Amino acid sequence: MLDACAEIVDEVGYEGLTTTLLAERAEVAIGSVYQFFPDKRAIVQALTLRNIEAYLQRLNERFAGGEFTYWWDGVDAGIDEYISMHRNVRGFRTLHFGDVVDVRLLDESQDNNAVIANELTKVLVERFGIPDEPRLRFALQIAVEAADSLIKLAFRRDPDGDDDVLREAKALIREYLHRHVDSTPAVGGTTTPTVGGTATPTAEPALAPSGGNA
């Protein structure tokens, strides 16, 4: 049913989606739809959660491949996977992470993009050992909001994503996050990840106090 939902919203948008149309496309009785979903909002919420799981799985697989050296590689991968889902995942270009339905579809206490930023924070903290502090989450939430808006613009300009806009989006996000990065070499040639000024020797640059220079 979720696959059928993705196909329908690609064709007619969220407003055109109905439970009757979904049942017909999925070749199930309408009662089977209501057995699992009370309305189309619940269907889209389930599809959005599946997309988030797929997004995070893709990121984790890339991290597991050991191809990243610095924190920026992880951010870059996050942007690339978001772009890829726009291009390759049915329904995603319309629904994104559910904001077309409700900006708090995933969690009533915070915006959908805040949920994504929190998940990205977990990935970056686990991979690069950056201290998990509110300022880090705030910076990533700003980055996610900006990237989301610019990527949507790119796909409005070109069905496959305007490459010029996508390049500018990456450059903007990288420049913004680098203003929170302290990559000053430590003893032995390593860098010291800091959030709030506490240094810990490591091999990667990391977030520094807001307003710092890369």
Short mmCIF file of C-alpha atoms in Angstrom, two decimals:
data_model
loop_
_atom_site.label_atom_id
_atom_site.label_comp_id
_atom_site.label_asym_id
_atom_site.label_seq_id
_atom_site.Cartn_x
_atom_site.Cartn_y
_atom_site.Cartn_z
CA MET A 1 0.00 0.00 0.00
CA LEU A 2 2.86 2.38 0.72
CA ASP A 3 4.32 1.75 -2.72
CA ALA A 4 0.93 2.49 -4.24
CA CYS A 5 0.72 5.68 -2.17
CA ALA A 6 4.11 6.83 -3.47
CA GLU A 7 3.03 6.20 -7.07
CA ILE A 8 -0.20 8.11 -6.66
CA VAL A 9 1.31 11.21 -5.07
CA ASP A 10 3.88 11.28 -7.88
CA GLU A 11 1.02 11.38 -10.35
CA VAL A 12 -1.64 13.54 -8.69
CA GLY A 13 -0.01 15.04 -5.58
CA TYR A 14 -1.10 14.75 -1.97
CA GLU A 15 -4.39 16.54 -2.59
CA GLY A 16 -5.34 14.00 -5.26
CA LEU A 17 -4.63 11.03 -3.01
CA THR A 18 -7.70 9.24 -1.63
CA THR A 19 -8.13 6.01 0.26
CA THR A 20 -10.38 4.72 -2.54
CA LEU A 21 -7.72 5.43 -5.16
CA LEU A 22 -5.12 3.81 -2.94
CA ALA A 23 -7.20 0.65 -2.54
CA GLU A 24 -7.69 0.43 -6.30
CA ARG A 25 -3.99 0.91 -7.05
CA ALA A 26 -2.89 -1.55 -4.35
CA GLU A 27 -5.60 -4.00 -5.47
CA VAL A 28 -7.00 -4.44 -1.98
CA ALA A 29 -10.43 -3.92 -0.45
CA ILE A 30 -11.09 -0.47 0.98
CA GLY A 31 -11.64 -2.15 4.34
CA SER A 32 -8.06 -3.43 4.24
CA VAL A 33 -6.82 0.14 3.90
CA TYR A 34 -8.81 1.29 6.93
CA GLN A 35 -7.60 -1.70 8.88
CA PHE A 36 -4.15 -0.14 8.90
CA PHE A 37 -4.73 3.57 8.19
CA PRO A 38 -7.63 5.73 9.44
CA ASP A 39 -7.08 8.35 6.72
CA LYS A 40 -4.69 9.44 3.99
CA ARG A 41 -2.66 11.52 6.43
CA ALA A 42 -1.79 8.37 8.36
CA ILE A 43 -0.79 6.64 5.12
CA VAL A 44 1.56 9.48 4.19
CA GLN A 45 2.97 9.54 7.71
CA ALA A 46 3.83 5.84 7.40
CA LEU A 47 5.42 6.43 3.99
CA THR A 48 7.43 9.34 5.40
CA LEU A 49 8.73 7.21 8.27
CA ARG A 50 9.78 4.56 5.75
CA ASN A 51 11.61 7.21 3.73
CA ILE A 52 13.44 8.44 6.83
CA GLU A 53 14.51 4.90 7.65
CA ALA A 54 15.75 4.45 4.08
CA TYR A 55 17.60 7.78 4.22
CA LEU A 56 19.37 6.94 7.48
CA GLN A 57 20.17 3.44 6.29
CA ARG A 58 21.83 4.85 3.18
CA LEU A 59 23.90 7.19 5.32
CA ASN A 60 24.90 4.43 7.73
CA GLU A 61 25.93 2.19 4.85
CA ARG A 62 28.15 4.92 3.45
CA PHE A 63 29.68 5.53 6.87
CA ALA A 64 30.24 1.81 7.35
CA GLY A 65 32.21 1.80 4.09
CA GLY A 66 34.86 3.91 5.80
CA GLU A 67 35.03 6.47 3.00
CA PHE A 68 34.78 9.52 5.27
CA THR A 69 37.72 11.30 6.85
CA TYR A 70 36.25 14.58 8.12
CA TRP A 71 32.91 15.69 9.51
CA TRP A 72 32.18 17.54 6.27
CA ASP A 73 32.24 14.23 4.37
CA GLY A 74 29.28 13.15 6.48
CA VAL A 75 27.39 16.40 5.84
CA ASP A 76 28.15 16.11 2.12
CA ALA A 77 26.82 12.54 2.12
CA GLY A 78 23.65 13.72 3.86
CA ILE A 79 23.03 16.29 1.12
CA ASP A 80 23.85 13.82 -1.66
CA GLU A 81 21.46 11.21 -0.31
CA TYR A 82 18.68 13.79 0.03
CA ILE A 83 19.20 14.81 -3.60
CA SER A 84 19.30 11.16 -4.67
CA MET A 85 15.98 10.45 -2.97
CA HIS A 86 14.39 13.35 -4.85
CA ARG A 87 15.57 11.76 -8.08
CA ASN A 88 15.02 8.09 -7.40
CA VAL A 89 12.41 7.48 -4.69
CA ARG A 90 8.78 7.52 -5.81
CA GLY A 91 6.70 10.18 -4.10
CA PHE A 92 9.62 11.81 -2.31
CA ARG A 93 9.80 14.85 -4.55
CA THR A 94 6.23 15.69 -3.56
CA LEU A 95 6.17 14.59 0.07
CA HIS A 96 9.80 15.16 1.11
CA PHE A 97 9.80 14.24 4.80
CA GLY A 98 6.09 14.92 5.20
CA ASP A 99 6.09 18.73 5.31
CA VAL A 100 3.56 18.92 2.46
CA VAL A 101 1.06 17.37 4.88
CA ASP A 102 2.13 18.84 8.21
CA VAL A 103 5.42 20.45 9.24
CA ARG A 104 5.08 18.48 12.48
CA LEU A 105 3.93 15.23 10.93
CA LEU A 106 6.76 13.21 12.52
CA ASP A 107 6.73 14.69 16.00
CA GLU A 108 4.13 17.05 17.45
CA SER A 109 6.78 18.73 19.59
CA GLN A 110 9.10 19.82 16.76
CA ASP A 111 9.28 20.47 13.02
CA ASN A 112 10.05 17.64 10.63
CA ASN A 113 13.40 19.19 9.70
CA ALA A 114 14.33 19.34 13.38
CA VAL A 115 13.75 15.58 13.55
CA ILE A 116 16.07 15.09 10.56
CA ALA A 117 18.69 17.41 12.08
CA ASN A 118 18.60 15.40 15.32
CA GLU A 119 19.11 12.15 13.41
CA LEU A 120 22.03 13.65 11.48
CA THR A 121 23.50 14.87 14.75
CA LYS A 122 23.47 11.33 16.10
CA VAL A 123 25.26 10.02 13.01
CA LEU A 124 27.95 12.72 13.09
CA VAL A 125 28.47 12.44 16.84
CA GLU A 126 28.88 8.68 16.66
CA ARG A 127 31.24 8.81 13.68
CA PHE A 128 33.43 11.80 14.55
CA GLY A 129 33.20 12.02 18.32
CA ILE A 130 31.88 15.58 18.30
CA PRO A 131 30.34 16.50 21.67
CA ASP A 132 26.56 16.31 21.42
CA GLU A 133 25.45 19.72 22.67
CA PRO A 134 22.45 21.96 21.95
CA ARG A 135 24.55 24.37 19.86
CA LEU A 136 25.58 21.55 17.54
CA ARG A 137 21.95 20.54 17.06
CA PHE A 138 21.00 24.17 16.44
CA ALA A 139 23.70 24.62 13.77
CA LEU A 140 22.66 21.43 12.01
CA GLN A 141 18.99 22.40 12.14
CA ILE A 142 19.82 25.70 10.42
CA ALA A 143 21.86 23.79 7.83
CA VAL A 144 19.05 21.30 7.21
CA GLU A 145 16.47 24.08 6.78
CA ALA A 146 18.67 25.95 4.30
CA ALA A 147 19.60 22.84 2.34
CA ASP A 148 15.97 21.70 2.22
CA SER A 149 14.80 25.04 0.79
CA LEU A 150 17.54 25.24 -1.83
CA ILE A 151 17.16 21.63 -2.95
CA LYS A 152 13.42 22.17 -3.37
CA LEU A 153 14.24 25.23 -5.47
CA ALA A 154 16.60 23.16 -7.62
CA PHE A 155 13.86 20.62 -8.37
CA ARG A 156 11.32 23.33 -9.11
CA ARG A 157 13.70 24.77 -11.70
CA ASP A 158 14.58 21.41 -13.23
CA PRO A 159 12.77 18.05 -12.78
CA ASP A 160 16.16 16.37 -12.34
CA GLY A 161 17.51 19.11 -10.05
CA ASP A 162 19.23 22.25 -11.29
CA ASP A 163 22.96 21.50 -10.93
CA ASP A 164 23.89 25.16 -10.47
CA VAL A 165 21.49 25.54 -7.56
CA LEU A 166 22.62 22.24 -6.01
CA ARG A 167 26.28 23.31 -6.18
CA GLU A 168 25.44 26.62 -4.54
CA ALA A 169 23.45 24.82 -1.85
CA LYS A 170 26.44 22.65 -0.96
CA ALA A 171 28.79 25.64 -0.94
CA LEU A 172 26.44 27.66 1.27
CA ILE A 173 25.96 24.85 3.80
CA ARG A 174 29.65 24.08 3.93
CA GLU A 175 30.57 27.74 4.47
CA TYR A 176 27.95 28.10 7.19
CA LEU A 177 29.07 25.03 9.10
CA HIS A 178 32.73 25.92 8.74
CA ARG A 179 32.01 29.08 10.72
CA HIS A 180 31.37 26.68 13.59
CA VAL A 181 34.52 24.68 13.00
CA ASP A 182 37.88 24.89 14.74
CA SER A 183 40.41 22.93 12.72
CA THR A 184 43.51 24.32 14.43
CA PRO A 185 46.19 21.57 14.48
CA ALA A 186 46.91 20.10 17.87
CA VAL A 187 50.17 18.62 19.10
CA GLY A 188 51.22 15.85 16.74
CA GLY A 189 49.49 17.42 13.75
CA THR A 190 45.93 16.39 14.65
CA THR A 191 42.98 18.68 15.13
CA THR A 192 40.93 19.26 18.24
CA PRO A 193 37.15 18.90 18.01
CA THR A 194 35.52 21.37 20.35
CA VAL A 195 32.00 22.41 21.16
CA GLY A 196 32.21 25.13 23.74
CA GLY A 197 36.00 25.09 23.94
CA THR A 198 36.83 21.68 25.43
CA ALA A 199 39.56 20.11 23.30
CA THR A 200 40.00 16.44 22.63
CA PRO A 201 42.78 15.21 20.29
CA THR A 202 41.44 13.57 17.15
CA ALA A 203 42.14 13.25 13.45
CA GLU A 204 39.19 15.27 12.22
CA PRO A 205 38.13 18.92 12.41
CA ALA A 206 35.09 19.53 14.56
CA LEU A 207 32.59 22.09 15.67
CA ALA A 208 33.94 25.09 17.50
CA PRO A 209 32.24 27.97 19.30
CA SER A 210 29.76 29.84 17.15
CA GLY A 211 31.46 32.50 15.05
CA GLY A 212 34.81 30.71 14.93
CA ASN A 213 36.83 30.53 11.73
CA ALA A 214 37.77 27.37 9.85
#
